Amino acid sequence: MTTVHERTPKLQTKLPAVGTTIFTVMSTLAAEKGAVNLGQGFPDFECDPKLVNAVTDAMTQGLNQYPPMTGVPVLREAIADKVATLYGHRYDANTEITITAGATQAIITAILAVVHPGDEVIVLEPCYDSYVPNIELAGGVVVRVPLTPGTFRPDFDKISTAITPRTRAIIVNSPHNPSATVWTEADMLTLQEILAPTDVLLISDEVYEHMVFDAAEGRHHQSAARFPGLAARAFIVSSFGKTYHVTGWKIGYVAAPAALTTEFRKVHQFNVFTVNTPVQYGLAAYMADAQPYLDLPAFYQRKRDLFREGLGKTRFKLLPSEGSYFQCVDISAVSDLDEAGFCKWLTTEIGVAAIPLSAFYGNGFDQRVVRFCFAKKDETLNTALQRLARL
């Protein structure tokens, strides 16, 4: 009898700097300690039953086979109508909108479609943790430009300086994860002016587009679609999971000019091909009523205000929360620990999980700031606040 030698070949990793994400680490620790998990960014409440019913209806109607690679036409048309109504730019539903398996897939697909080995891509730190590995997988060179510490506003002098003849794209995220800042019209106009003489592409991560607060003070989401000079060079990414409280459905979309969409779809058809059929039809039917996303800013602003009021009774220093469903706080008056150490202590000893902002920087820059997620039931937030009141 021949002896079989089990041997797993050794691999040379394509992502040597990547380990277990801080979100997994903190969520695991929160579960072990019975802590209130305000770390990972997902709701702990249900979506509108009407949306579930719409998807169920699509299933029972037999809409369960492959849809078109680009997404079902009725959903792409609904997106085109929504974007035109909100932002004044009409995308062609057939040639300029693609349904994706969530925003994360949309971003890596855009990067793989346009970034060649050696191309530089600018990221503004702190930034969402998928951007850098996506660029590295494409063979691109990551160029890190810090947002202004403390305010997290864009530093356009540094952005301008970072642009070289090798720059292929810049990734912008507003409302911003993790800092909860929102770019202004003036910010977007400045970006448009900087990019105008270049061939630099824009990947505009707008997954929190419907979570911009304080409209009475004149704050609104400034989509890249609003600005012709940006729209002409932009992949605009959004997320149904964030908008409709269904993060586990993993469905989003990309809007881009036809020439960019053509290249995007070449990659899309081979890294995911297509996206869940009944969910697409259900979303299209649900989008016939605009009120759910129009009401979303007020829905989350109430939660933000509830959470901020409670945090105001602690020694945390509250940073502005202009958009998204995150609240950052300065821990300097509470602890001498670094951000990561403080988050582990807070989870273990106080029973509330948070995320260190240092996890969103390539060099682990520590400015004594941590992030909470307030996309939770009121009772969840109140439980967390009761525990945080000890600080």
mmCIF file of C-alpha atoms in Angstrom:
data_model
loop_
_atom_site.group_PDB
_atom_site.id
_atom_site.type_symbol
_atom_site.label_atom_id
_atom_site.label_comp_id
_atom_site.label_asym_id
_atom_site.label_seq_id
_atom_site.Cartn_x
_atom_site.Cartn_y
_atom_site.Cartn_z
ATOM 1 C CA MET A 1 0.000 0.000 0.000
ATOM 2 C CA THR A 2 1.379 3.397 -1.022
ATOM 3 C CA THR A 3 1.953 5.852 1.784
ATOM 4 C CA VAL A 4 0.312 9.219 1.157
ATOM 5 C CA HIS A 5 2.292 12.176 2.403
ATOM 6 C CA GLU A 6 0.075 15.105 3.268
ATOM 7 C CA ARG A 7 1.733 18.299 2.201
ATOM 8 C CA THR A 8 0.182 21.737 1.956
ATOM 9 C CA PRO A 9 2.290 23.930 -0.332
ATOM 10 C CA LYS A 10 3.605 27.123 1.201
ATOM 11 C CA LEU A 11 2.194 30.353 -0.143
ATOM 12 C CA GLN A 12 3.711 33.757 -0.552
ATOM 13 C CA THR A 13 0.963 36.013 0.761
ATOM 14 C CA LYS A 14 -0.347 38.771 -1.490
ATOM 15 C CA LEU A 15 -1.381 40.799 1.575
ATOM 16 C CA PRO A 16 1.440 40.442 4.107
ATOM 17 C CA ALA A 17 0.234 43.332 6.263
ATOM 18 C CA VAL A 18 -3.316 42.025 6.599
ATOM 19 C CA GLY A 19 -4.450 40.054 9.625
ATOM 20 C CA THR A 20 -7.734 39.693 11.465
ATOM 21 C CA THR A 21 -9.634 42.987 11.257
ATOM 22 C CA ILE A 22 -10.182 45.086 14.360
ATOM 23 C CA PHE A 23 -13.935 44.709 13.802
ATOM 24 C CA THR A 24 -13.716 40.937 14.162
ATOM 25 C CA VAL A 25 -11.403 41.234 17.166
ATOM 26 C CA MET A 26 -13.642 43.651 19.035
ATOM 27 C CA SER A 27 -16.909 41.869 18.120
ATOM 28 C CA THR A 28 -15.440 38.558 19.331
ATOM 29 C CA LEU A 29 -14.284 40.158 22.583
ATOM 30 C CA ALA A 30 -17.691 41.826 23.042
ATOM 31 C CA ALA A 31 -19.429 38.451 22.657
ATOM 32 C CA GLU A 32 -17.039 36.793 25.127
ATOM 33 C CA LYS A 33 -17.559 39.513 27.754
ATOM 34 C CA GLY A 34 -21.274 40.089 27.205
ATOM 35 C CA ALA A 35 -20.558 43.680 26.232
ATOM 36 C CA VAL A 36 -22.859 45.994 24.300
ATOM 37 C CA ASN A 37 -21.325 45.990 20.842
ATOM 38 C CA LEU A 38 -21.120 49.579 19.607
ATOM 39 C CA GLY A 39 -18.008 48.714 17.640
ATOM 40 C CA GLN A 40 -18.975 47.110 14.357
ATOM 41 C CA GLY A 41 -21.212 49.258 12.166
ATOM 42 C CA PHE A 42 -24.475 47.401 11.748
ATOM 43 C CA PRO A 43 -28.022 47.900 13.086
ATOM 44 C CA ASP A 44 -29.447 45.615 15.767
ATOM 45 C CA PHE A 45 -33.025 46.345 14.658
ATOM 46 C CA GLU A 46 -35.118 44.974 11.821
ATOM 47 C CA CYS A 47 -35.812 46.540 8.458
ATOM 48 C CA ASP A 48 -39.257 47.596 7.268
ATOM 49 C CA PRO A 49 -41.489 44.476 6.939
ATOM 50 C CA LYS A 50 -42.715 45.908 3.628
ATOM 51 C CA LEU A 51 -39.244 45.399 2.197
ATOM 52 C CA VAL A 52 -39.105 41.776 3.338
ATOM 53 C CA ASN A 53 -42.567 41.236 1.861
ATOM 54 C CA ALA A 54 -41.467 42.743 -1.438
ATOM 55 C CA VAL A 55 -38.539 40.330 -1.657
ATOM 56 C CA THR A 56 -40.752 37.414 -0.609
ATOM 57 C CA ASP A 57 -43.243 38.328 -3.326
ATOM 58 C CA ALA A 58 -40.456 38.274 -5.899
ATOM 59 C CA MET A 59 -39.415 34.800 -4.732
ATOM 60 C CA THR A 60 -42.942 33.404 -4.829
ATOM 61 C CA GLN A 61 -43.404 34.883 -8.301
ATOM 62 C CA GLY A 62 -40.541 32.722 -9.526
ATOM 63 C CA LEU A 63 -37.934 35.452 -9.884
ATOM 64 C CA ASN A 64 -35.158 33.194 -8.646
ATOM 65 C CA GLN A 65 -32.824 32.622 -11.600
ATOM 66 C CA TYR A 66 -29.862 34.614 -12.882
ATOM 67 C CA PRO A 67 -30.664 38.252 -13.564
ATOM 68 C CA PRO A 68 -28.770 40.287 -16.170
ATOM 69 C CA MET A 69 -25.106 40.730 -15.280
ATOM 70 C CA THR A 70 -25.627 44.477 -14.898
ATOM 71 C CA GLY A 71 -28.664 44.146 -12.620
ATOM 72 C CA VAL A 72 -32.388 43.944 -13.264
ATOM 73 C CA PRO A 73 -33.539 46.847 -15.450
ATOM 74 C CA VAL A 74 -36.341 47.983 -13.137
ATOM 75 C CA LEU A 75 -33.899 48.498 -10.252
ATOM 76 C CA ARG A 76 -31.339 50.319 -12.376
ATOM 77 C CA GLU A 77 -34.111 52.603 -13.621
ATOM 78 C CA ALA A 78 -35.266 53.280 -10.053
ATOM 79 C CA ILE A 79 -31.701 54.238 -9.093
ATOM 80 C CA ALA A 80 -31.346 56.512 -12.107
ATOM 81 C CA ASP A 81 -34.579 58.287 -11.147
ATOM 82 C CA LYS A 82 -33.510 58.669 -7.518
ATOM 83 C CA VAL A 83 -30.084 60.095 -8.355
ATOM 84 C CA ALA A 84 -31.559 62.512 -10.890
ATOM 85 C CA THR A 85 -34.153 63.721 -8.385
ATOM 86 C CA LEU A 86 -31.732 64.149 -5.485
ATOM 87 C CA TYR A 87 -28.567 65.296 -7.226
ATOM 88 C CA GLY A 88 -29.632 66.654 -10.614
ATOM 89 C CA HIS A 89 -27.565 64.280 -12.744
ATOM 90 C CA ARG A 90 -29.266 61.724 -14.999
ATOM 91 C CA TYR A 91 -27.369 58.448 -15.427
ATOM 92 C CA ASP A 92 -28.387 56.106 -18.223
ATOM 93 C CA ALA A 93 -29.867 53.037 -16.539
ATOM 94 C CA ASN A 94 -28.607 50.730 -19.295
ATOM 95 C CA THR A 95 -25.031 51.922 -19.705
ATOM 96 C CA GLU A 96 -24.107 53.781 -16.500
ATOM 97 C CA ILE A 97 -25.543 51.907 -13.488
ATOM 98 C CA THR A 98 -24.455 48.478 -12.249
ATOM 99 C CA ILE A 99 -25.868 46.498 -9.310
ATOM 100 C CA THR A 100 -23.155 45.063 -7.051
ATOM 101 C CA ALA A 101 -22.827 42.588 -4.200
ATOM 102 C CA GLY A 102 -22.495 45.386 -1.681
ATOM 103 C CA ALA A 103 -20.323 48.487 -1.666
ATOM 104 C CA THR A 104 -17.150 46.597 -0.743
ATOM 105 C CA GLN A 105 -17.364 44.553 -3.945
ATOM 106 C CA ALA A 106 -18.135 47.711 -5.873
ATOM 107 C CA ILE A 107 -14.983 49.423 -4.609
ATOM 108 C CA ILE A 108 -12.593 46.560 -5.305
ATOM 109 C CA THR A 109 -14.146 46.075 -8.741
ATOM 110 C CA ALA A 110 -13.619 49.743 -9.615
ATOM 111 C CA ILE A 111 -10.011 49.565 -8.442
ATOM 112 C CA LEU A 112 -9.271 46.350 -10.343
ATOM 113 C CA ALA A 113 -10.861 47.847 -13.443
ATOM 114 C CA VAL A 114 -8.677 50.954 -13.620
ATOM 115 C CA VAL A 115 -5.524 50.498 -11.527
ATOM 116 C CA HIS A 116 -2.515 48.952 -13.242
ATOM 117 C CA PRO A 117 0.700 47.798 -11.532
ATOM 118 C CA GLY A 118 2.640 50.846 -10.403
ATOM 119 C CA ASP A 119 -0.306 53.248 -10.563
ATOM 120 C CA GLU A 120 -0.680 55.456 -7.515
ATOM 121 C CA VAL A 121 -3.990 55.730 -5.669
ATOM 122 C CA ILE A 122 -4.558 58.400 -3.020
ATOM 123 C CA VAL A 123 -6.425 57.438 0.143
ATOM 124 C CA LEU A 124 -7.378 59.934 2.832
ATOM 125 C CA GLU A 125 -6.644 58.591 6.288
ATOM 126 C CA PRO A 126 -8.293 57.520 8.476
ATOM 127 C CA CYS A 127 -10.022 55.367 5.859
ATOM 128 C CA TYR A 128 -12.198 52.287 5.585
ATOM 129 C CA ASP A 129 -10.075 49.173 5.901
ATOM 130 C CA SER A 130 -10.754 47.634 2.473
ATOM 131 C CA TYR A 131 -9.272 50.461 0.401
ATOM 132 C CA VAL A 132 -5.587 49.722 0.903
ATOM 133 C CA PRO A 133 -5.738 45.922 0.381
ATOM 134 C CA ASN A 134 -7.837 46.488 -2.754
ATOM 135 C CA ILE A 135 -5.175 48.784 -4.208
ATOM 136 C CA GLU A 136 -2.404 46.355 -3.306
ATOM 137 C CA LEU A 137 -4.237 43.435 -4.927
ATOM 138 C CA ALA A 138 -4.395 45.477 -8.133
ATOM 139 C CA GLY A 139 -0.640 46.084 -7.961
ATOM 140 C CA GLY A 140 -1.144 49.759 -7.245
ATOM 141 C CA VAL A 141 0.866 52.003 -4.951
ATOM 142 C CA VAL A 142 -0.989 53.416 -1.944
ATOM 143 C CA VAL A 143 -0.416 57.120 -1.315
ATOM 144 C CA ARG A 144 -1.661 58.044 2.143
ATOM 145 C CA VAL A 145 -2.763 61.637 2.748
ATOM 146 C CA PRO A 146 -3.975 62.441 6.270
ATOM 147 C CA LEU A 147 -7.168 64.289 6.930
ATOM 148 C CA THR A 148 -6.577 67.114 9.383
ATOM 149 C CA PRO A 149 -6.154 65.581 12.868
ATOM 150 C CA GLY A 150 -8.892 66.645 15.253
ATOM 151 C CA THR A 151 -11.316 67.953 12.621
ATOM 152 C CA PHE A 152 -10.842 65.324 9.892
ATOM 153 C CA ARG A 153 -11.365 67.981 7.227
ATOM 154 C CA PRO A 154 -9.609 67.489 3.871
ATOM 155 C CA ASP A 155 -6.226 69.171 3.545
ATOM 156 C CA PHE A 156 -6.290 70.206 -0.110
ATOM 157 C CA ASP A 157 -2.726 71.450 -0.118
ATOM 158 C CA LYS A 158 -1.553 67.972 0.853
ATOM 159 C CA ILE A 159 -3.927 66.359 -1.654
ATOM 160 C CA SER A 160 -2.607 68.582 -4.441
ATOM 161 C CA THR A 161 0.984 67.819 -3.497
ATOM 162 C CA ALA A 162 0.269 64.075 -3.527
ATOM 163 C CA ILE A 163 -0.922 64.115 -7.139
ATOM 164 C CA THR A 164 1.809 63.069 -9.579
ATOM 165 C CA PRO A 165 1.851 61.888 -13.208
ATOM 166 C CA ARG A 166 1.513 58.353 -11.803
ATOM 167 C CA THR A 167 -1.699 59.102 -9.856
ATOM 168 C CA ARG A 168 -4.530 56.999 -11.253
ATOM 169 C CA ALA A 169 -7.303 57.615 -8.728
ATOM 170 C CA ILE A 170 -8.308 59.135 -5.422
ATOM 171 C CA ILE A 171 -10.821 57.588 -3.023
ATOM 172 C CA VAL A 172 -13.110 59.984 -1.171
ATOM 173 C CA ASN A 173 -15.667 58.986 1.459
ATOM 174 C CA SER A 174 -18.451 61.327 2.627
ATOM 175 C CA PRO A 175 -20.225 61.014 5.008
ATOM 176 C CA HIS A 176 -16.999 59.691 6.428
ATOM 177 C CA ASN A 177 -16.323 56.441 8.197
ATOM 178 C CA PRO A 178 -14.891 56.569 10.840
ATOM 179 C CA SER A 179 -14.940 60.291 11.724
ATOM 180 C CA ALA A 180 -18.601 61.119 10.858
ATOM 181 C CA THR A 181 -17.568 64.308 9.042
ATOM 182 C CA VAL A 182 -19.372 65.447 5.881
ATOM 183 C CA TRP A 183 -17.739 67.197 2.949
ATOM 184 C CA THR A 184 -19.223 70.586 2.095
ATOM 185 C CA GLU A 185 -20.101 72.015 -1.287
ATOM 186 C CA ALA A 186 -16.955 74.132 -1.052
ATOM 187 C CA ASP A 187 -14.892 70.991 -0.403
ATOM 188 C CA MET A 188 -16.295 69.282 -3.482
ATOM 189 C CA LEU A 189 -15.763 72.360 -5.644
ATOM 190 C CA THR A 190 -12.150 72.531 -4.497
ATOM 191 C CA LEU A 191 -11.636 68.846 -5.313
ATOM 192 C CA GLN A 192 -13.206 69.431 -8.730
ATOM 193 C CA GLU A 193 -10.794 72.323 -9.362
ATOM 194 C CA ILE A 194 -7.764 70.297 -8.283
ATOM 195 C CA LEU A 195 -8.652 67.325 -10.490
ATOM 196 C CA ALA A 196 -9.762 69.369 -13.519
ATOM 197 C CA PRO A 197 -6.370 69.527 -15.295
ATOM 198 C CA THR A 198 -5.584 65.860 -14.560
ATOM 199 C CA ASP A 199 -6.729 62.414 -15.693
ATOM 200 C CA VAL A 200 -7.142 61.273 -12.089
ATOM 201 C CA LEU A 201 -10.244 59.156 -11.514
ATOM 202 C CA LEU A 202 -12.487 59.547 -8.460
ATOM 203 C CA ILE A 203 -13.931 56.674 -6.464
ATOM 204 C CA SER A 204 -16.615 58.332 -4.337
ATOM 205 C CA ASP A 205 -17.746 56.127 -1.458
ATOM 206 C CA GLU A 206 -21.199 57.482 -0.600
ATOM 207 C CA VAL A 207 -22.709 54.569 1.323
ATOM 208 C CA TYR A 208 -23.963 56.876 4.099
ATOM 209 C CA GLU A 209 -25.498 59.365 1.643
ATOM 210 C CA HIS A 210 -28.881 59.333 3.411
ATOM 211 C CA MET A 211 -27.406 59.921 6.875
ATOM 212 C CA VAL A 212 -26.514 63.624 6.851
ATOM 213 C CA PHE A 213 -27.732 65.583 9.858
ATOM 214 C CA ASP A 214 -28.714 69.137 10.755
ATOM 215 C CA ALA A 215 -30.350 70.033 7.459
ATOM 216 C CA ALA A 216 -31.792 73.088 9.190
ATOM 217 C CA GLU A 217 -28.226 74.378 9.395
ATOM 218 C CA GLY A 218 -27.786 73.896 5.661
ATOM 219 C CA ARG A 219 -25.924 70.589 5.703
ATOM 220 C CA HIS A 220 -26.749 68.192 2.856
ATOM 221 C CA HIS A 221 -25.034 65.308 1.142
ATOM 222 C CA GLN A 222 -22.799 66.622 -1.613
ATOM 223 C CA SER A 223 -22.703 63.698 -4.012
ATOM 224 C CA ALA A 224 -20.026 63.751 -6.686
ATOM 225 C CA ALA A 225 -22.974 63.468 -9.067
ATOM 226 C CA ARG A 226 -23.860 67.097 -8.267
ATOM 227 C CA PHE A 227 -20.610 68.385 -9.793
ATOM 228 C CA PRO A 228 -20.176 67.885 -13.550
ATOM 229 C CA GLY A 229 -16.391 67.942 -13.383
ATOM 230 C CA LEU A 230 -16.406 65.194 -10.762
ATOM 231 C CA ALA A 231 -19.279 63.134 -12.180
ATOM 232 C CA ALA A 232 -17.429 62.854 -15.493
ATOM 233 C CA ARG A 233 -14.517 61.027 -13.801
ATOM 234 C CA ALA A 234 -16.243 59.290 -10.867
ATOM 235 C CA PHE A 235 -17.353 55.844 -9.838
ATOM 236 C CA ILE A 236 -20.083 56.673 -7.303
ATOM 237 C CA VAL A 237 -20.689 53.850 -4.834
ATOM 238 C CA SER A 238 -23.760 53.435 -2.628
ATOM 239 C CA SER A 239 -25.302 50.744 -0.445
ATOM 240 C CA PHE A 240 -28.849 49.480 -0.027
ATOM 241 C CA GLY A 241 -27.679 47.597 3.057
ATOM 242 C CA LYS A 242 -26.836 50.831 4.862
ATOM 243 C CA THR A 243 -29.877 52.731 3.623
ATOM 244 C CA TYR A 244 -32.500 50.083 4.409
ATOM 245 C CA HIS A 245 -30.971 48.428 7.525
ATOM 246 C CA VAL A 246 -30.146 45.171 5.699
ATOM 247 C CA THR A 247 -26.358 45.009 5.800
ATOM 248 C CA GLY A 248 -26.441 41.216 5.520
ATOM 249 C CA TRP A 249 -28.074 41.364 2.105
ATOM 250 C CA LYS A 250 -24.828 42.728 0.612
ATOM 251 C CA ILE A 251 -26.268 44.732 -2.247
ATOM 252 C CA GLY A 252 -25.265 48.116 -3.608
ATOM 253 C CA TYR A 253 -24.590 49.879 -6.875
ATOM 254 C CA VAL A 254 -22.124 51.923 -8.887
ATOM 255 C CA ALA A 255 -23.026 54.875 -11.093
ATOM 256 C CA ALA A 256 -20.372 56.027 -13.568
ATOM 257 C CA PRO A 257 -20.048 57.426 -17.081
ATOM 258 C CA ALA A 258 -20.537 54.845 -19.826
ATOM 259 C CA ALA A 259 -16.837 54.574 -20.697
ATOM 260 C CA LEU A 260 -15.936 53.895 -17.056
ATOM 261 C CA THR A 261 -18.888 51.541 -16.599
ATOM 262 C CA THR A 262 -17.756 49.473 -19.587
ATOM 263 C CA GLU A 263 -14.437 48.751 -17.894
ATOM 264 C CA PHE A 264 -16.096 48.258 -14.508
ATOM 265 C CA ARG A 265 -18.441 45.620 -15.939
ATOM 266 C CA LYS A 266 -15.572 43.698 -17.544
ATOM 267 C CA VAL A 267 -14.263 42.987 -14.048
ATOM 268 C CA HIS A 268 -17.677 42.732 -12.398
ATOM 269 C CA GLN A 269 -18.781 39.885 -14.655
ATOM 270 C CA PHE A 270 -15.817 37.774 -13.592
ATOM 271 C CA ASN A 271 -15.501 38.536 -9.873
ATOM 272 C CA VAL A 272 -19.186 38.241 -8.960
ATOM 273 C CA PHE A 273 -21.038 38.066 -12.319
ATOM 274 C CA THR A 274 -24.401 39.060 -10.921
ATOM 275 C CA VAL A 275 -26.382 39.726 -7.763
ATOM 276 C CA ASN A 276 -29.323 38.139 -5.908
ATOM 277 C CA THR A 277 -32.379 38.314 -8.166
ATOM 278 C CA PRO A 278 -35.392 38.482 -5.797
ATOM 279 C CA VAL A 279 -33.658 41.060 -3.601
ATOM 280 C CA GLN A 280 -33.172 43.272 -6.646
ATOM 281 C CA TYR A 281 -36.844 43.059 -7.610
ATOM 282 C CA GLY A 282 -37.912 43.605 -4.011
ATOM 283 C CA LEU A 283 -35.761 46.707 -3.714
ATOM 284 C CA ALA A 284 -37.109 48.082 -6.979
ATOM 285 C CA ALA A 285 -40.686 47.706 -5.753
ATOM 286 C CA TYR A 286 -39.827 49.218 -2.357
ATOM 287 C CA MET A 287 -38.093 52.222 -3.950
ATOM 288 C CA ALA A 288 -41.381 53.311 -5.508
ATOM 289 C CA ASP A 289 -41.867 55.075 -2.169
ATOM 290 C CA ALA A 290 -39.055 57.567 -1.560
ATOM 291 C CA GLN A 291 -40.129 58.301 2.007
ATOM 292 C CA PRO A 292 -37.999 55.625 3.727
ATOM 293 C CA TYR A 293 -34.721 57.139 2.557
ATOM 294 C CA LEU A 294 -35.992 60.697 2.815
ATOM 295 C CA ASP A 295 -36.892 60.036 6.460
ATOM 296 C CA LEU A 296 -33.570 58.378 7.271
ATOM 297 C CA PRO A 297 -31.658 61.534 8.301
ATOM 298 C CA ALA A 298 -34.261 62.373 10.966
ATOM 299 C CA PHE A 299 -34.385 58.732 12.111
ATOM 300 C CA TYR A 300 -30.642 58.581 12.749
ATOM 301 C CA GLN A 301 -30.336 62.163 13.981
ATOM 302 C CA ARG A 302 -32.718 61.314 16.821
ATOM 303 C CA LYS A 303 -30.508 58.356 17.760
ATOM 304 C CA ARG A 304 -27.416 60.509 17.478
ATOM 305 C CA ASP A 305 -28.910 63.140 19.783
ATOM 306 C CA LEU A 306 -30.017 60.512 22.311
ATOM 307 C CA PHE A 307 -26.537 59.020 22.358
ATOM 308 C CA ARG A 308 -24.731 62.369 22.500
ATOM 309 C CA GLU A 309 -26.914 63.536 25.383
ATOM 310 C CA GLY A 310 -25.934 60.470 27.374
ATOM 311 C CA LEU A 311 -22.258 60.737 26.474
ATOM 312 C CA GLY A 312 -22.363 64.356 27.595
ATOM 313 C CA LYS A 313 -22.675 63.066 31.159
ATOM 314 C CA THR A 314 -19.316 61.296 30.916
ATOM 315 C CA ARG A 315 -15.772 62.652 30.749
ATOM 316 C CA PHE A 316 -15.524 61.891 27.042
ATOM 317 C CA LYS A 317 -14.986 64.863 24.744
ATOM 318 C CA LEU A 318 -17.523 64.561 21.935
ATOM 319 C CA LEU A 319 -16.403 65.222 18.382
ATOM 320 C CA PRO A 320 -18.980 66.444 15.834
ATOM 321 C CA SER A 321 -21.161 63.791 14.210
ATOM 322 C CA GLU A 322 -22.307 65.395 10.961
ATOM 323 C CA GLY A 323 -23.287 62.216 9.134
ATOM 324 C CA SER A 324 -23.101 58.391 9.026
ATOM 325 C CA TYR A 325 -24.140 56.462 12.154
ATOM 326 C CA PHE A 326 -20.922 56.934 14.086
ATOM 327 C CA GLN A 327 -19.885 59.069 17.036
ATOM 328 C CA CYS A 328 -16.225 59.670 17.863
ATOM 329 C CA VAL A 329 -14.983 60.718 21.285
ATOM 330 C CA ASP A 330 -11.665 61.878 22.692
ATOM 331 C CA ILE A 331 -10.653 59.632 25.603
ATOM 332 C CA SER A 332 -7.855 61.850 26.980
ATOM 333 C CA ALA A 333 -9.765 62.827 30.131
ATOM 334 C CA VAL A 334 -10.865 59.250 30.802
ATOM 335 C CA SER A 335 -7.762 57.104 30.424
ATOM 336 C CA ASP A 336 -4.014 57.118 29.820
ATOM 337 C CA LEU A 337 -4.262 53.984 27.687
ATOM 338 C CA ASP A 338 -3.718 54.087 23.949
ATOM 339 C CA GLU A 339 -6.804 53.718 21.739
ATOM 340 C CA ALA A 340 -6.575 49.959 21.198
ATOM 341 C CA GLY A 341 -5.803 49.284 24.851
ATOM 342 C CA PHE A 342 -8.644 51.518 25.955
ATOM 343 C CA CYS A 343 -11.156 49.752 23.672
ATOM 344 C CA LYS A 344 -10.154 46.375 25.079
ATOM 345 C CA TRP A 345 -10.384 47.719 28.637
ATOM 346 C CA LEU A 346 -13.748 49.360 27.919
ATOM 347 C CA THR A 347 -15.135 46.122 26.520
ATOM 348 C CA THR A 348 -13.813 43.948 29.336
ATOM 349 C CA GLU A 349 -14.323 46.189 32.353
ATOM 350 C CA ILE A 350 -17.219 48.495 31.418
ATOM 351 C CA GLY A 351 -19.081 46.198 29.037
ATOM 352 C CA VAL A 352 -19.223 48.435 25.951
ATOM 353 C CA ALA A 353 -17.265 47.787 22.752
ATOM 354 C CA ALA A 354 -15.810 50.569 20.597
ATOM 355 C CA ILE A 355 -13.267 50.779 17.766
ATOM 356 C CA PRO A 356 -9.914 52.618 17.951
ATOM 357 C CA LEU A 357 -9.385 55.164 15.188
ATOM 358 C CA SER A 358 -5.763 54.045 14.972
ATOM 359 C CA ALA A 359 -7.053 50.932 13.163
ATOM 360 C CA PHE A 360 -7.963 53.162 10.206
ATOM 361 C CA TYR A 361 -4.375 54.438 9.737
ATOM 362 C CA GLY A 362 -1.589 52.562 8.035
ATOM 363 C CA ASN A 363 0.921 53.671 10.662
ATOM 364 C CA GLY A 364 -1.453 53.179 13.612
ATOM 365 C CA PHE A 365 -1.554 56.927 14.325
ATOM 366 C CA ASP A 366 -3.005 57.312 17.825
ATOM 367 C CA GLN A 367 -4.785 60.571 18.677
ATOM 368 C CA ARG A 368 -6.766 59.281 21.703
ATOM 369 C CA VAL A 369 -10.020 58.971 19.737
ATOM 370 C CA VAL A 370 -12.389 55.996 19.529
ATOM 371 C CA ARG A 371 -15.540 55.376 17.492
ATOM 372 C CA PHE A 372 -18.976 54.225 18.633
ATOM 373 C CA CYS A 373 -21.828 53.081 16.374
ATOM 374 C CA PHE A 374 -25.296 54.343 17.318
ATOM 375 C CA ALA A 375 -27.267 52.346 14.723
ATOM 376 C CA LYS A 376 -28.888 50.454 17.575
ATOM 377 C CA LYS A 377 -32.234 50.111 19.312
ATOM 378 C CA ASP A 378 -32.889 52.803 21.918
ATOM 379 C CA GLU A 379 -32.750 50.184 24.649
ATOM 380 C CA THR A 380 -29.326 49.057 23.419
ATOM 381 C CA LEU A 381 -28.054 52.637 23.473
ATOM 382 C CA ASN A 382 -29.538 53.269 26.905
ATOM 383 C CA THR A 383 -27.908 50.115 28.296
ATOM 384 C CA ALA A 384 -24.577 51.226 26.893
ATOM 385 C CA LEU A 385 -25.015 54.726 28.294
ATOM 386 C CA GLN A 386 -25.846 53.377 31.747
ATOM 387 C CA ARG A 387 -22.546 51.488 31.709
ATOM 388 C CA LEU A 388 -20.571 54.393 30.270
ATOM 389 C CA ALA A 389 -21.946 56.677 32.995
ATOM 390 C CA ARG A 390 -19.363 55.098 35.295
ATOM 391 C CA LEU A 391 -16.610 56.902 33.393
#
